[in-house]
CSV table of C-alpha atoms and ligand atoms in Angstrom, one decimal:
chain,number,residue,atom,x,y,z
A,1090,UNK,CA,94.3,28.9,82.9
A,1091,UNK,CA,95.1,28.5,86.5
A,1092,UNK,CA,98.6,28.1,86.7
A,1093,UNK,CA,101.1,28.4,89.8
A,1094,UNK,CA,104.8,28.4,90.7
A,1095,UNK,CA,105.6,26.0,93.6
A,1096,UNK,CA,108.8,26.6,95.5
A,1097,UNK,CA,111.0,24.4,97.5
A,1098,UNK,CA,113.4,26.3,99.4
A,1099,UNK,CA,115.7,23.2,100.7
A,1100,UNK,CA,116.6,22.5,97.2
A,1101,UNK,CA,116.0,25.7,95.5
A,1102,UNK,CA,113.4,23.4,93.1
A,1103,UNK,CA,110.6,25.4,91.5
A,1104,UNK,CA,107.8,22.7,90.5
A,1105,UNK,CA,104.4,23.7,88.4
A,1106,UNK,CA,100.8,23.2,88.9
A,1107,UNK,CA,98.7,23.6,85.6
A,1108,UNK,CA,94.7,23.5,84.6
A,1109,UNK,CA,92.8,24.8,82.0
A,1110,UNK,CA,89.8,25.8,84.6
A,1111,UNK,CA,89.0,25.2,88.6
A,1112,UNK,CA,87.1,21.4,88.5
A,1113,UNK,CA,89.5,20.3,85.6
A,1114,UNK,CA,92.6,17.9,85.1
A,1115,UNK,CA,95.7,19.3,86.1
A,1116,UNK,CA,99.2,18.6,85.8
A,1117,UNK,CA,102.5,18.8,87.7
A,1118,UNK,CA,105.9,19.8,86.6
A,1119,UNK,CA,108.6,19.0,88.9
A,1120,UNK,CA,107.3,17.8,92.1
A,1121,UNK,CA,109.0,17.4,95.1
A,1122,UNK,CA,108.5,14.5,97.3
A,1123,UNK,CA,108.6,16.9,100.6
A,1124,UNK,CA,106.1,19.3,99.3
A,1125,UNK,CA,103.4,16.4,98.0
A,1126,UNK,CA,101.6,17.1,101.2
A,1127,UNK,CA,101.4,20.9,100.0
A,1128,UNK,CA,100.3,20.1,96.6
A,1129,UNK,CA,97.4,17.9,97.6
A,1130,UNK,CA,95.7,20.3,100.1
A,1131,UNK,CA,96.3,22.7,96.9
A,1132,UNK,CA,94.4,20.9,94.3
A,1133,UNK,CA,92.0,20.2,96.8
A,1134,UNK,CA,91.7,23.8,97.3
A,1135,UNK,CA,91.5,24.8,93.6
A,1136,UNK,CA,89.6,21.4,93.1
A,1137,UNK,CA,91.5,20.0,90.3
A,1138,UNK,CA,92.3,16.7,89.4
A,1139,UNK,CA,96.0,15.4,88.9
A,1140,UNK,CA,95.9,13.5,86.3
A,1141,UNK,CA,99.6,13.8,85.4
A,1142,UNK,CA,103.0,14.2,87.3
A,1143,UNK,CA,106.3,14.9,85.1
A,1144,UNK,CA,110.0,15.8,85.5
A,1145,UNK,CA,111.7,17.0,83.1
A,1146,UNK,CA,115.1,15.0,84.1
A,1147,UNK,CA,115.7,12.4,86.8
A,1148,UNK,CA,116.9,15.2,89.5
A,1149,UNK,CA,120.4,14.3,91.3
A,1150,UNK,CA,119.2,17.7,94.2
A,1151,UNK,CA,116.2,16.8,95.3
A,1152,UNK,CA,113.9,13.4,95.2
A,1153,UNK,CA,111.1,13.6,93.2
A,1154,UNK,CA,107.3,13.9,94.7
A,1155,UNK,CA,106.5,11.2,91.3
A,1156,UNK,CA,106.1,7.9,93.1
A,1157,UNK,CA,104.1,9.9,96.1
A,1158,UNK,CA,101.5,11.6,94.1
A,1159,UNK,CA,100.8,8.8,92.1
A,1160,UNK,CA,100.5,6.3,95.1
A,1161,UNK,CA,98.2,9.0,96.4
A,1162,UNK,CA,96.2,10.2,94.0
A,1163,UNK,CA,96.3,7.6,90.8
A,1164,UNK,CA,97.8,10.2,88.7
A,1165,UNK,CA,100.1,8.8,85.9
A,1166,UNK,CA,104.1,9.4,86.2
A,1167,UNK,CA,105.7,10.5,82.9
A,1168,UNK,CA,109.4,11.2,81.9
A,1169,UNK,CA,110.9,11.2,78.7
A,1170,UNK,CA,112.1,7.6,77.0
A,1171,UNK,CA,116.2,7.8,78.4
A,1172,UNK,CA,114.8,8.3,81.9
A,1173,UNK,CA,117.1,5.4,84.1
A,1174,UNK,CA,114.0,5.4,86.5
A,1175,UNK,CA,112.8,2.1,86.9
A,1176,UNK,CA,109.2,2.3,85.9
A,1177,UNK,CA,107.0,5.4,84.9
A,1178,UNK,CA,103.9,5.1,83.1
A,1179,UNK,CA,104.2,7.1,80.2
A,1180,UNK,CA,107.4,7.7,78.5
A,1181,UNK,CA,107.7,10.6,75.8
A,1182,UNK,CA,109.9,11.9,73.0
A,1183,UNK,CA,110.6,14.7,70.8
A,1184,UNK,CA,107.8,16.1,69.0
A,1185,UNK,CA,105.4,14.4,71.7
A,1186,UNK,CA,102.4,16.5,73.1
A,1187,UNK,CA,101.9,16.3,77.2
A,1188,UNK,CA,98.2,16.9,77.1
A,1189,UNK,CA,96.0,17.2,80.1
A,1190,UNK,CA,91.7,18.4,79.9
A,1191,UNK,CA,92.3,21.9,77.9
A,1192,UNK,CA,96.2,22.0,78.3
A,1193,UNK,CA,98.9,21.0,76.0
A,1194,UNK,CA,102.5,21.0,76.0
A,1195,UNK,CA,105.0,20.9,73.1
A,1196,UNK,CA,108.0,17.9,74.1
A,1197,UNK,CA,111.4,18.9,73.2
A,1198,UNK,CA,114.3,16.5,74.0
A,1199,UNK,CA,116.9,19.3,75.2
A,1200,UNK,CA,119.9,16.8,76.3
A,1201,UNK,CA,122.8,18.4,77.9
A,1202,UNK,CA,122.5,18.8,81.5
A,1203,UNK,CA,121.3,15.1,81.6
A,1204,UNK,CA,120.8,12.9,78.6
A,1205,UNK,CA,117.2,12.5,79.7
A,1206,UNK,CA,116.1,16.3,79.5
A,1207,UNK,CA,113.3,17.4,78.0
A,1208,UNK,CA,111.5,21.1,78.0
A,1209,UNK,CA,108.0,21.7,77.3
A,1210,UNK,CA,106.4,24.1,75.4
A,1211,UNK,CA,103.2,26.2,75.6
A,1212,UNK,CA,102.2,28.8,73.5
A,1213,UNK,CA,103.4,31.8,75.5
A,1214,UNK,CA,106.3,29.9,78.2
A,1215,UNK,CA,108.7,27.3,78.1
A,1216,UNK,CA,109.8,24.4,81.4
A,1217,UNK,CA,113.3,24.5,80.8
A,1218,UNK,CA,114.4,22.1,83.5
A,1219,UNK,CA,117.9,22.1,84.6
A,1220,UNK,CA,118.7,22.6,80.7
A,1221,UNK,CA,118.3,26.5,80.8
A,1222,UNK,CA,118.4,28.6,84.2
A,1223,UNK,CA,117.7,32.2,84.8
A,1224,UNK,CA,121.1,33.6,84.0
A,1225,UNK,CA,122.7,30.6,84.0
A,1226,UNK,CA,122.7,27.0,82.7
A,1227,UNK,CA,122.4,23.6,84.2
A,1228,UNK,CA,125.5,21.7,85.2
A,1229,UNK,CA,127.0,19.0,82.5
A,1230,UNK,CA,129.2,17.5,84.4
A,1231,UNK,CA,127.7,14.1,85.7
A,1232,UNK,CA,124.5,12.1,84.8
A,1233,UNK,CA,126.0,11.8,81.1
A,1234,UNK,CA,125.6,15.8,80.5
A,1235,UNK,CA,127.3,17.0,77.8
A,1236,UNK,CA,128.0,20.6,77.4
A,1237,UNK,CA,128.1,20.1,73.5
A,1238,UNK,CA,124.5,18.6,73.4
A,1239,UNK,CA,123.6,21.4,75.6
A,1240,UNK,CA,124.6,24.0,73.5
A,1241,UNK,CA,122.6,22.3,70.7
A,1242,UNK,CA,119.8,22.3,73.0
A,1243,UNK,CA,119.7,25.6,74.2
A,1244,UNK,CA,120.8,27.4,70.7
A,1245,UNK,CA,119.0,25.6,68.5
A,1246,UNK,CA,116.3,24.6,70.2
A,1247,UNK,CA,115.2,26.8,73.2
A,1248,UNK,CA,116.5,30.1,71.5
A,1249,UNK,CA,114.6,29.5,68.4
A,1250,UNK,CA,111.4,30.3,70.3
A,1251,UNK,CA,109.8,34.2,70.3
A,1252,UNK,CA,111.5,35.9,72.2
A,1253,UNK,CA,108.5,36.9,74.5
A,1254,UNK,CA,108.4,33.6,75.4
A,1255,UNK,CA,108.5,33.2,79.6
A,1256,UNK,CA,111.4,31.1,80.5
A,1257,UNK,CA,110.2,28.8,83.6
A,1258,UNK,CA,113.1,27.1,85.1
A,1259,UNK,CA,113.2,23.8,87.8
A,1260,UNK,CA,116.0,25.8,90.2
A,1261,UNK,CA,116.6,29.1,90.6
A,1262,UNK,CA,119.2,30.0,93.8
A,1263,UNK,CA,119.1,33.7,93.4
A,1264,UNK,CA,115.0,34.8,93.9
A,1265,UNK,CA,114.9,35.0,90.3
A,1266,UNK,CA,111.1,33.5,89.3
A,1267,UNK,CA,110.8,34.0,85.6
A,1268,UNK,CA,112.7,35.3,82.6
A,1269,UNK,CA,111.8,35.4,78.9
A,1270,UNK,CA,113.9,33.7,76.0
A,1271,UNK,CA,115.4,37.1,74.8
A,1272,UNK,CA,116.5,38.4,78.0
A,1273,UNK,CA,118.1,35.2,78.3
A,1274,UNK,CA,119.8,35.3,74.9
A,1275,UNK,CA,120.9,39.3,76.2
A,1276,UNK,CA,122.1,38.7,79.9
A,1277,UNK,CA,122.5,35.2,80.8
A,1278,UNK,CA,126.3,35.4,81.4
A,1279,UNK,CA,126.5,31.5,79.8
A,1280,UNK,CA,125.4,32.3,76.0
A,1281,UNK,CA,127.6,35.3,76.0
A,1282,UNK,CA,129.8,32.7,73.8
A,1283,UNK,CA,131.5,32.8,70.3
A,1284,UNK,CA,131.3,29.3,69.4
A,1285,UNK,CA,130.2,26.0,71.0
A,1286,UNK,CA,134.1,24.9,71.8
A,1287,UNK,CA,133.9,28.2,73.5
A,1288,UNK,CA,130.9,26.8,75.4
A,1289,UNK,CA,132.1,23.4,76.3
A,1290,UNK,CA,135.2,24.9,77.2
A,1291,UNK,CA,133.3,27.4,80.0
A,1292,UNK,CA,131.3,24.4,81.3
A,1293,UNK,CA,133.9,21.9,81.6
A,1294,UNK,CA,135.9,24.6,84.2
A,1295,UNK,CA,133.4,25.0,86.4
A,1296,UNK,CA,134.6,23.2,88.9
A,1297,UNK,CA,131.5,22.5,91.0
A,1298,UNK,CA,130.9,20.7,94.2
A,1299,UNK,CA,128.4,17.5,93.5
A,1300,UNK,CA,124.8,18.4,95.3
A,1301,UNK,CA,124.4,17.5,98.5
A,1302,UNK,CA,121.4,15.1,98.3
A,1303,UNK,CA,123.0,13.6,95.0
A,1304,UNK,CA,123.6,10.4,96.6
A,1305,UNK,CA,120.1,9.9,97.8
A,1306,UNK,CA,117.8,11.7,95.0
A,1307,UNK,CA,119.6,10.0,92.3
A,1308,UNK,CA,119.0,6.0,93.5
A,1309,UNK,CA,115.6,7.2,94.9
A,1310,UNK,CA,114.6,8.6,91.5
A,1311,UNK,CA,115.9,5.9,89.7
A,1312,UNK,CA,113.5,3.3,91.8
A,1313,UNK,CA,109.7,5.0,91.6
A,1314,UNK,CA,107.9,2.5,89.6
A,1315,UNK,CA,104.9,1.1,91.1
A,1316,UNK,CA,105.5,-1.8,93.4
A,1317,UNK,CA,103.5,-4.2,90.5
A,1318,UNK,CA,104.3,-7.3,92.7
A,1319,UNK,CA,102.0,-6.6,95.3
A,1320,UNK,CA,99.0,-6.4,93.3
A,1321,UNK,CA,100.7,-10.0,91.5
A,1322,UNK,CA,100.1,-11.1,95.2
A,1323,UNK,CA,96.4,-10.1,95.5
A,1324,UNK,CA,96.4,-12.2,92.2
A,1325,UNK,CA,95.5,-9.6,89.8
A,1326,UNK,CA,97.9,-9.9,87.3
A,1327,UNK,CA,98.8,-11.7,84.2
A,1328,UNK,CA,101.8,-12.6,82.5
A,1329,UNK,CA,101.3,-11.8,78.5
A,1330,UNK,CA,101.1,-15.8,77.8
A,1331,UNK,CA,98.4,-16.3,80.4
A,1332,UNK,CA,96.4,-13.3,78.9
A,1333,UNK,CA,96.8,-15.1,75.9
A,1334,UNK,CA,95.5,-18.3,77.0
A,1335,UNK,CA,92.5,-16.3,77.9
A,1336,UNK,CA,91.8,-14.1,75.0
A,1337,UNK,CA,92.4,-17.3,73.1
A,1338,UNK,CA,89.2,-19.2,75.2
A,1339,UNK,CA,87.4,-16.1,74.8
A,1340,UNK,CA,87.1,-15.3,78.2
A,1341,UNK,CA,88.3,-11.5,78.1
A,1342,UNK,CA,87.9,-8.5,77.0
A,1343,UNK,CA,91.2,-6.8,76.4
A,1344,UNK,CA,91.0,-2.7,77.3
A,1345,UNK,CA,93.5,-0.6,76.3
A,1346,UNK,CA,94.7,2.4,78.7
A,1347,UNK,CA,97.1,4.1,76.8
A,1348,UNK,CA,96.9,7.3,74.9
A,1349,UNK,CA,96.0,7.6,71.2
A,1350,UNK,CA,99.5,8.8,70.3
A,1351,UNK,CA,101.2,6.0,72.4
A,1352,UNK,CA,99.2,3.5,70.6
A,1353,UNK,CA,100.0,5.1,67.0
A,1354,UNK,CA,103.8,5.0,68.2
A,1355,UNK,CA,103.7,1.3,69.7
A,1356,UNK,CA,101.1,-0.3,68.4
A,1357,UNK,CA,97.6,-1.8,69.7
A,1358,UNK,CA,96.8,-5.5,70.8
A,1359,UNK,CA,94.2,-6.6,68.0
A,1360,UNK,CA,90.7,-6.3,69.7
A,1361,UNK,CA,91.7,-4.7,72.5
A,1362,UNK,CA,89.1,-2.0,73.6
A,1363,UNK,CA,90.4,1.7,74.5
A,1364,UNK,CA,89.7,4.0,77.4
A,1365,UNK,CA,92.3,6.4,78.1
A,1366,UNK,CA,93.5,6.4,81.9
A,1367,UNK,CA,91.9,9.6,83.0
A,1368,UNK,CA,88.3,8.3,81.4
A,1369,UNK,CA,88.8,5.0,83.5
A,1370,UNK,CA,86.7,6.4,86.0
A,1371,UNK,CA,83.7,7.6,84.6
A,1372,UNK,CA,83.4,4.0,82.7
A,1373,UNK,CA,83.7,1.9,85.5
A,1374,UNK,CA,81.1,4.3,87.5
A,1375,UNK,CA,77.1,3.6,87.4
A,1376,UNK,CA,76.1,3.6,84.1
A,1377,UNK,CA,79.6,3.5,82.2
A,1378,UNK,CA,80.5,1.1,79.4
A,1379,UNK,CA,83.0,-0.9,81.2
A,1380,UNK,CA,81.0,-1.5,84.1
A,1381,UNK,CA,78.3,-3.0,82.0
A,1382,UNK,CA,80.5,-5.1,80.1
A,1383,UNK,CA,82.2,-6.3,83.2
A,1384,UNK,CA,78.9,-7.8,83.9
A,1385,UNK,CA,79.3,-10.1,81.0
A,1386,UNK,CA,83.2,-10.6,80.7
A,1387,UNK,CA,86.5,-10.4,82.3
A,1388,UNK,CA,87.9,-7.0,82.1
A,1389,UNK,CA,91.9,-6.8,81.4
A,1390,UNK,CA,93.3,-4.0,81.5
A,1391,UNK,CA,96.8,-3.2,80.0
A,1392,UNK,CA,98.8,-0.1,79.0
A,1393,UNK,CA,102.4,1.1,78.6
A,1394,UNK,CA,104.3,-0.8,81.7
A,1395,UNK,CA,101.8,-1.7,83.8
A,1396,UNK,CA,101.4,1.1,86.1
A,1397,UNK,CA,97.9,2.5,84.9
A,1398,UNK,CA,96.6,-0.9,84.6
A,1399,UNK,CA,97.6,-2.3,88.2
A,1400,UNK,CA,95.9,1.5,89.4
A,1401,UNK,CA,92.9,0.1,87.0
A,1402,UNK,CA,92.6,-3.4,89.0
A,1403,UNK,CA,92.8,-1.6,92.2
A,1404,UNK,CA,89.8,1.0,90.9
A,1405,UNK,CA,87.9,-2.1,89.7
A,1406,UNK,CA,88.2,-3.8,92.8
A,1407,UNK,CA,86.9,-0.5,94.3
A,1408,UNK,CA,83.5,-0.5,92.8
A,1409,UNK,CA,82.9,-4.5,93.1
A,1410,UNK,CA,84.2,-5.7,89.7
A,1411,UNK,CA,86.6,-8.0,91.5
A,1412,UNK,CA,87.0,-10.2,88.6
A,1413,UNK,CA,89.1,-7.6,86.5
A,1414,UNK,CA,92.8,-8.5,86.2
A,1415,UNK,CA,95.6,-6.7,84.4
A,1416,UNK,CA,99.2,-7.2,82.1
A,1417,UNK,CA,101.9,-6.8,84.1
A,1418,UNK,CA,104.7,-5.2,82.4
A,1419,UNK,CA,102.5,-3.6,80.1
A,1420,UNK,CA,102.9,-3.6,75.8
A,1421,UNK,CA,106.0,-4.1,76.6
A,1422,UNK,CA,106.2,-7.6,78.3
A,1423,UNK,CA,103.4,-8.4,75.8
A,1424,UNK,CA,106.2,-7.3,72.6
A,1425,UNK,CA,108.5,-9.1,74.7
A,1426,UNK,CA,106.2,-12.4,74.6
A,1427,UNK,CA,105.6,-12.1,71.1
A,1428,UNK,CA,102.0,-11.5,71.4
A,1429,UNK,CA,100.4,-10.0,68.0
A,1430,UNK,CA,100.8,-6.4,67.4
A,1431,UNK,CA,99.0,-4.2,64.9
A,1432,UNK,CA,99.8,-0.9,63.5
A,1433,UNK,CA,97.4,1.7,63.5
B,618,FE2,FE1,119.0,18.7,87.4
């Protein structure tokens, strides 16, 4: 596995680059938008492939590198389902897996610091995001944190795993890089509690200062969706009713972009074709499937909210198919329009 721990000393944020193998997909925990330079040259270096940017919370320290890398290299945005951002193109819940080429994370929803935090989970380590720090916890006291959820999260959640398990946090303000669960449940000064009163009770006197950036990160991270309107303007989008109209005068081909578990959790538009984001561009490349269907049918490409499919236009365009349109909005304008839905 190549893995490595990416630090940003302005906001103290650690963010994660992970690949099964050098030439591979590879995924991002965390990014910072001031480092995006940084991580490009890097997976240039290491020649991987982002495929997948995530934070674990919407950050209120630092503004996330999410809209950046995706404008830059097509990757696909991902935050849990309570994020407040805007737009991402994949949303996740508990019980999810975060896969990437050779790599997959466990989701856990670990509310507390904010009601959007989620840790993920690999066989031998654990993201913790803000929700548990090395020797400390993250702040509840703004962004709807609750210290009681917290304690839930971090006792009967994050504690539950071994206790060799490497505990990588978002921040860490001390020159701490890594911990493990059970020197955690030991020293961290936090847990040293009797009860869970006794816990909401120690984070509710904390008394702390808001973060400096807080009011620029927070609207900035709220507002990273795609800017879907400007490929509306080249004319390269739908609305669910005119995709309709099309499918209905057999003029399209419908192609599904989402993952297999997001289209056993939402549904699938009957007929719809699949190809999985990070496959897009192999089939529209010499010889793929889409390319040669293109020759004989509209492509339309849909997925989640829009985002992958208005990157999927764009990649059409790219290699000539200029006739290829998407949804905009996603499945979820199309539920919205009442279009048919069937379960897998
Ligand atoms: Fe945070």
């Amino acid at each position: 596995m190549i893995f490595r721990q990416l630090f940003d000393s302005v906001s103290g944020t650690y963010s994660y680059l992970i690949a099964s193998r050098a030439g591979a997909e590879a995924l991002l925990i965390d990014p910072v938008l001031d480092k995006v330079d940084r991580y490009i040259t890097l997976l240039q270096e290491l020649d991987l492939r982002l495929v997948k940017a995530v934070d674990t919370h919407l950050h209120a320290d630092h503004v996330t590198g999410l809209g950046a890398l995706r404008d830059r290299t097509r990757c696909i945005t991902v935050m849990g389902e309570q994020s407040k951002a805007d737009v991402v193109s994949m949303r996740l819940c508990d019980g999810d897996r975060l896969e990437i080429e050779g790599v997959s994370l466990d989701v856990i929803y670990t509310p507390g610091h904010t009601d959007d935090s989620y840790s993920f989970v690999m066989p031998d380590r654990v993201f913790t995001g803000d929700t548990l720090l090395i020797r400390g916890t993250g702040r509840t006291d703004f962004q709807n944190g609750d210290p009681r959820q917290q304690y839930e999260s971090i006792f009967g959640r994050l504690l539950c795993l071994p206790e060799s398990t490497l505990v990588y946090p978002a921040h860490d303000y001390k020159g701490d890089t890594v911990s493990t669960i059970g020197e955690e449940k030991r020293n961290n000064p936090r847990l040293q509690v009797a009860s869970v009163d006794d816990y909401v009770h120690l984070m509710n006197n904390l008394n702390l200062p808001n973060p400096k950036m807080m009011d620029v990160a927070v609207p900035a991270n709220t507002h990273i969706g795609l800017h879907q309107e400007i490929v509306a303007a080249r004319g390269w989008a739908l609305s669910p009713e005119q995709a309709m109209a099309l499918l209905r005068a057999e003029e399209a081909v419908l192609v599904d972009l989402r993952e297999p578990r997001e289209r056993e959790r939402h549904g699938r538009i009957p007929g719809a074709l699949h190809c999985p984001y990070p496959m897009l561009g192999e089939e529209l490349g010499r010889g793929g499937s889409l390319r040669e269907l293109a020759r004989r049918c509209r492509l339309v490409f849909f997925c989640a909210y829009g985002e992958r499919s208005a990157m999927a236009v764009q990649a059409a365009q790219d290699v000539g198919l200029t006739a290829a349109l998407h949804i905009e909005g996603g499945i979820a304008a199309w539920k919205n329009a009442e279009g048919p839905i069937e379960r897998a």
